[in-house]
């Protein structure tokens, strides 16, 4: 009797061929479906999700979180809405610029019996415009650069999925979708639509140019430094506003790290300083809480 061929290896091979290329890649941080989030406690998740992002979406090794993030991610927020509103009033900043009203709830994930509230604060860069082989203009951090003018270059006018809030290089922001809106802006959410609503997306305006060693039309080179102090300060304010709405400090993440499990993943944000952003958050918190203290009132 002729032995029957082994079917298991060929079956497995066929299944692999049927899987999309994205599904055959390994994600940088393991997802736990049962908890609607990544594995580990919030600070461990943040350390993984904030691995350095290099050119062409290469991801570096996870390191220690900067001081403020290391102490606070996942913990209860100690800044209250009144302190935050007093700061905004003094700076003449409208809540609508920060992802919507502070009293509004955050978005929730869809397609689940119990829909969890947003947990992740995702950092992007626009990677636009691409100056190709021309130098990036020296004026990108000034009022003279058109892409700092939301009246001329309002991202809400474009087509397709968008981040919730955009921050120009002058530290001004515009809300495209309020943080209460479940809106996807990563391949992870596109592939797993039920996760949409767990992530809040902030886009930082950053131009690019082509790497001469790369393919035609690539956008491999970002300016150095990647972002301005004003951008870090507004990003810090957005993080505070979103976390106040949740009641706990959200888990920050880089877009590129979320997309490592998928083909043609993104490579943003480039040249981002976690230390500068963390310090901006700590400084703003200090200002807000001192302003509301009895000694500052006197």
Coordinates of C-alpha atoms in Angstrom, one line a residue:
X1 CA 0.0 0.0 0.0
X2 CA 1.4 3.4 -1.0
X3 CA 1.7 5.7 2.0
X4 CA -0.5 8.8 1.9
X5 CA 1.4 12.1 1.5
X6 CA 1.7 14.3 4.5
X7 CA -0.9 17.0 4.1
X8 CA 0.0 19.3 7.1
X9 CA 3.1 21.0 5.6
X10 CA 1.4 21.7 2.3
X11 CA -1.7 22.9 4.1
X12 CA 0.3 25.3 6.2
X13 CA 2.1 26.6 3.1
X14 CA -1.2 27.2 1.4
X15 CA -2.5 29.1 4.4
X16 CA 0.6 31.3 4.4
X17 CA 0.1 32.1 0.8
X18 CA -3.5 33.2 1.5
X19 CA -2.5 35.5 4.3
X20 CA -1.9 39.1 3.3
X21 CA 1.7 40.2 3.5
X22 CA 0.9 42.5 6.4
X23 CA -0.2 39.6 8.5
X24 CA 3.1 37.8 8.0
X25 CA 5.1 40.6 9.6
X26 CA 5.9 40.8 13.3
X27 CA 4.6 43.8 15.3
X28 CA 7.0 45.7 17.5
X29 CA 4.7 45.5 20.5
X30 CA 2.4 42.5 21.1
X31 CA -1.4 43.1 21.0
X32 CA -3.6 41.5 23.6
X33 CA -7.2 41.2 22.2
X34 CA -8.6 40.2 25.5
X35 CA -7.6 43.5 27.1
X36 CA -8.2 45.7 24.1
X37 CA -4.6 47.0 24.3
X38 CA -1.0 46.1 24.2
X39 CA 0.6 43.7 26.7
X40 CA 2.1 45.0 29.9
X41 CA 1.3 47.8 32.4
X42 CA 0.9 51.3 30.9
X43 CA 4.5 52.5 31.3
X44 CA 5.8 49.2 29.8
X45 CA 3.5 49.7 26.9
X46 CA 4.7 53.3 26.5
X47 CA 8.3 52.3 26.5
X48 CA 7.6 49.8 23.7
X49 CA 5.4 52.1 21.7
X50 CA 7.9 55.0 21.9
X51 CA 10.9 53.1 20.4
X52 CA 13.0 55.5 18.4
X53 CA 11.9 55.9 14.7
X54 CA 14.7 56.0 12.1
X55 CA 14.8 56.6 8.4
X56 CA 12.7 54.2 6.3
X57 CA 10.6 53.0 9.3
X58 CA 13.5 51.3 11.0
X59 CA 12.7 51.0 14.8
X60 CA 15.4 51.3 17.5
X61 CA 15.7 49.6 20.8
X62 CA 13.3 50.6 23.6
X63 CA 14.9 52.8 26.3
X64 CA 13.9 54.3 29.6
X65 CA 11.1 56.8 29.5
X66 CA 11.8 60.4 30.4
X67 CA 11.0 61.5 33.9
X68 CA 7.5 62.8 33.7
X69 CA 6.2 60.0 31.4
X70 CA 7.9 57.4 33.6
X71 CA 6.2 58.6 36.7
X72 CA 2.8 59.4 35.3
X73 CA 1.7 57.3 32.3
X74 CA -1.4 55.3 33.3
X75 CA -1.8 57.1 36.6
X76 CA -4.6 59.4 37.7
X77 CA -4.4 63.0 36.4
X78 CA -3.9 65.5 39.2
X79 CA -4.6 68.6 37.1
X80 CA -8.3 69.5 37.2
X81 CA -10.4 71.1 34.5
X82 CA -10.5 74.5 36.4
X83 CA -6.7 74.7 36.5
X84 CA -6.4 73.8 32.8
X85 CA -9.2 76.3 31.9
X86 CA -7.5 79.1 33.9
X87 CA -4.3 78.5 31.9
X88 CA -6.2 78.4 28.6
X89 CA -8.0 81.7 29.4
X90 CA -4.7 83.4 30.3
X91 CA -3.2 82.3 27.0
X92 CA -6.4 82.9 25.0
X93 CA -6.5 79.3 23.8
X94 CA -9.9 77.9 22.9
X95 CA -10.8 74.4 23.9
X96 CA -11.8 73.8 20.2
X97 CA -8.1 74.0 19.3
X98 CA -7.3 71.1 21.6
X99 CA -9.5 68.3 20.3
X100 CA -12.8 69.7 21.5
X101 CA -14.6 70.6 24.7
X102 CA -12.9 69.5 28.0
X103 CA -16.3 68.2 29.3
X104 CA -16.8 65.9 26.3
X105 CA -16.0 62.2 26.7
X106 CA -13.2 60.6 24.7
X107 CA -13.9 58.3 21.8
X108 CA -14.7 54.6 22.4
X109 CA -13.7 51.5 20.4
X110 CA -16.5 50.1 18.3
X111 CA -17.7 46.6 17.7
X112 CA -17.4 45.3 21.2
X113 CA -19.9 44.4 24.0
X114 CA -18.1 46.7 26.3
X115 CA -16.6 49.6 24.4
X116 CA -13.4 50.8 26.1
X117 CA -12.5 54.5 26.2
X118 CA -9.5 55.8 24.2
X119 CA -6.2 54.7 25.8
X120 CA -3.5 55.8 23.3
X121 CA -2.1 59.2 22.2
X122 CA -0.5 58.6 18.9
X123 CA 2.2 61.0 17.6
X124 CA 2.6 61.5 13.8
X125 CA 4.4 63.9 11.5
X126 CA 2.8 65.0 8.2
X127 CA 5.9 64.2 6.1
X128 CA 4.7 67.0 3.8
X129 CA 5.5 68.9 1.7
X130 CA 8.3 66.9 0.1
X131 CA 11.0 69.2 -1.4
X132 CA 12.5 66.2 -3.2
X133 CA 16.2 67.1 -4.0
X134 CA 15.8 70.8 -3.1
X135 CA 16.9 72.0 0.3
X136 CA 14.3 72.4 3.0
X137 CA 13.7 76.1 3.3
X138 CA 15.1 78.0 6.3
X139 CA 11.7 79.7 6.7
X140 CA 9.8 76.6 7.8
X141 CA 9.6 77.8 11.4
X142 CA 8.3 81.3 10.5
X143 CA 5.0 82.9 9.8
X144 CA 6.1 83.4 6.2
X145 CA 5.9 79.6 5.4
X146 CA 2.5 78.8 3.9
X147 CA 2.2 75.4 5.7
X148 CA 2.2 77.2 9.0
X149 CA -1.0 79.0 8.0
X150 CA -4.1 76.9 8.6
X151 CA -6.2 79.4 6.8
X152 CA -4.3 78.5 3.6
X153 CA -3.4 74.9 4.3
X154 CA -6.2 73.6 6.5
X155 CA -5.9 69.8 6.7
X156 CA -9.7 69.5 7.1
X157 CA -10.0 70.3 3.3
X158 CA -8.1 67.3 2.2
X159 CA -9.5 63.8 1.4
X160 CA -9.1 60.6 3.2
X161 CA -8.5 59.6 6.8
X162 CA -7.0 62.3 9.0
X163 CA -5.5 62.8 12.4
X164 CA -7.7 64.4 15.1
X165 CA -5.5 67.5 15.6
X166 CA -2.7 69.1 13.6
X167 CA 0.0 71.3 15.1
X168 CA 2.1 73.7 12.9
X169 CA 5.7 74.7 13.5
X170 CA 4.6 77.8 15.3
X171 CA 2.8 75.8 18.0
X172 CA -0.7 76.5 16.8
X173 CA -3.3 73.7 16.4
X174 CA -6.4 73.0 14.5
X175 CA -9.0 70.2 15.3
X176 CA -10.1 68.2 12.3
X177 CA -11.9 65.5 14.4
X178 CA -12.7 66.0 18.0
X179 CA -11.1 63.6 20.5
X180 CA -14.7 62.3 21.0
X181 CA -14.7 61.0 17.4
X182 CA -13.6 57.4 16.7
X183 CA -11.3 58.1 13.7
X184 CA -8.6 55.8 12.4
X185 CA -5.2 57.0 11.2
X186 CA -3.0 53.9 11.3
X187 CA -2.7 50.6 9.4
X188 CA -3.4 48.8 12.7
X189 CA -6.8 50.3 13.0
X190 CA -7.5 49.9 9.2
X191 CA -6.7 46.2 9.5
X192 CA -8.7 45.9 12.8
X193 CA -11.6 48.3 12.5
X194 CA -13.0 47.3 15.9
X195 CA -9.9 49.1 17.5
X196 CA -10.8 52.5 16.0
X197 CA -11.6 54.8 18.9
X198 CA -8.9 53.5 21.2
X199 CA -6.4 55.8 19.6
X200 CA -6.2 59.7 19.5
X201 CA -4.0 61.0 16.6
X202 CA -2.0 64.2 16.6
X203 CA -0.1 65.2 13.4
X204 CA 2.9 67.5 13.7
X205 CA 3.7 69.6 10.6
X206 CA 7.1 68.5 9.4
X207 CA 8.4 68.7 5.8
X208 CA 10.7 66.2 4.2
X209 CA 13.1 65.9 1.3
X210 CA 14.5 63.0 -0.7
X211 CA 17.4 60.9 0.4
X212 CA 19.8 60.9 -2.6
X213 CA 20.7 57.3 -1.8
X214 CA 17.0 56.2 -1.8
X215 CA 14.4 55.6 -4.5
X216 CA 13.0 58.2 -6.8
X217 CA 10.7 60.7 -5.0
X218 CA 11.3 59.2 -1.5
X219 CA 10.7 61.4 1.6
X220 CA 13.5 59.9 3.7
X221 CA 15.1 63.0 5.1
X222 CA 13.4 65.2 7.8
X223 CA 14.8 68.5 9.2
X224 CA 17.1 68.4 12.3
X225 CA 15.9 69.2 14.8
X226 CA 12.6 67.6 13.8
X227 CA 10.2 69.9 15.7
X228 CA 10.2 73.3 17.3
X229 CA 9.9 74.1 21.0
X230 CA 6.5 75.6 20.3
X231 CA 5.3 72.3 18.7
X232 CA 6.4 70.4 21.8
X233 CA 4.6 72.8 24.1
X234 CA 1.3 72.6 22.1
X235 CA 1.7 68.8 21.9
X236 CA 2.1 68.8 25.7
X237 CA -1.0 70.9 26.1
X238 CA -3.0 68.5 23.8
X239 CA -1.8 65.5 25.8
X240 CA -2.8 67.2 29.1
X241 CA -6.2 68.1 27.7
X242 CA -6.9 64.6 26.4
X243 CA -5.7 63.0 29.6
X244 CA -7.8 65.4 31.8
X245 CA -10.9 64.3 29.7
X246 CA -10.0 60.6 30.5
X247 CA -9.0 61.1 34.1
X248 CA -5.7 59.1 33.6
X249 CA -2.6 59.9 31.7
X250 CA -2.9 58.3 28.2
X251 CA -0.3 55.9 26.8
X252 CA 1.7 57.7 24.1
X253 CA 2.8 55.9 21.0
X254 CA 4.7 56.6 17.7
X255 CA 2.8 56.0 14.5
X256 CA 5.7 54.0 13.0
X257 CA 5.7 51.6 15.9
X258 CA 2.0 50.9 15.5
X259 CA 2.5 50.1 11.8
X260 CA 5.5 47.8 12.2
X261 CA 3.3 44.8 11.7
X262 CA 2.1 45.9 8.3
X263 CA 3.6 46.2 4.8
X264 CA 4.6 49.7 3.7
X265 CA 4.3 51.0 7.3
X266 CA 5.0 54.7 8.0
X267 CA 8.2 56.2 9.3
X268 CA 6.9 59.0 11.5
X269 CA 7.6 60.9 13.6
X270 CA 11.2 61.5 12.6
X271 CA 13.7 63.2 14.8
X272 CA 11.3 63.5 17.7
X273 CA 12.7 64.4 21.2
X274 CA 10.9 62.5 23.9
X275 CA 12.9 64.4 26.5
X276 CA 11.9 67.8 25.2
X277 CA 8.2 66.8 25.1
X278 CA 8.2 65.2 28.5
X279 CA 9.9 68.3 30.0
X280 CA 7.2 70.5 28.3
X281 CA 4.4 68.5 29.9
X282 CA 6.1 68.8 33.3
X283 CA 6.6 72.6 32.9
X284 CA 3.0 73.2 31.9
X285 CA 1.6 71.1 34.8
X286 CA 3.8 73.1 37.2
X287 CA 2.5 76.4 35.8
X288 CA -1.2 75.2 36.0
X289 CA -0.9 74.0 39.5
X290 CA 1.0 77.0 40.8
X291 CA -1.5 79.3 39.3
X292 CA -4.3 77.6 41.2
X293 CA -2.5 77.5 44.5
X294 CA -3.2 79.9 47.4
X295 CA 0.3 81.4 47.3
X296 CA -0.1 82.3 43.6
X297 CA -3.5 83.8 44.3
X298 CA -2.0 86.1 46.9

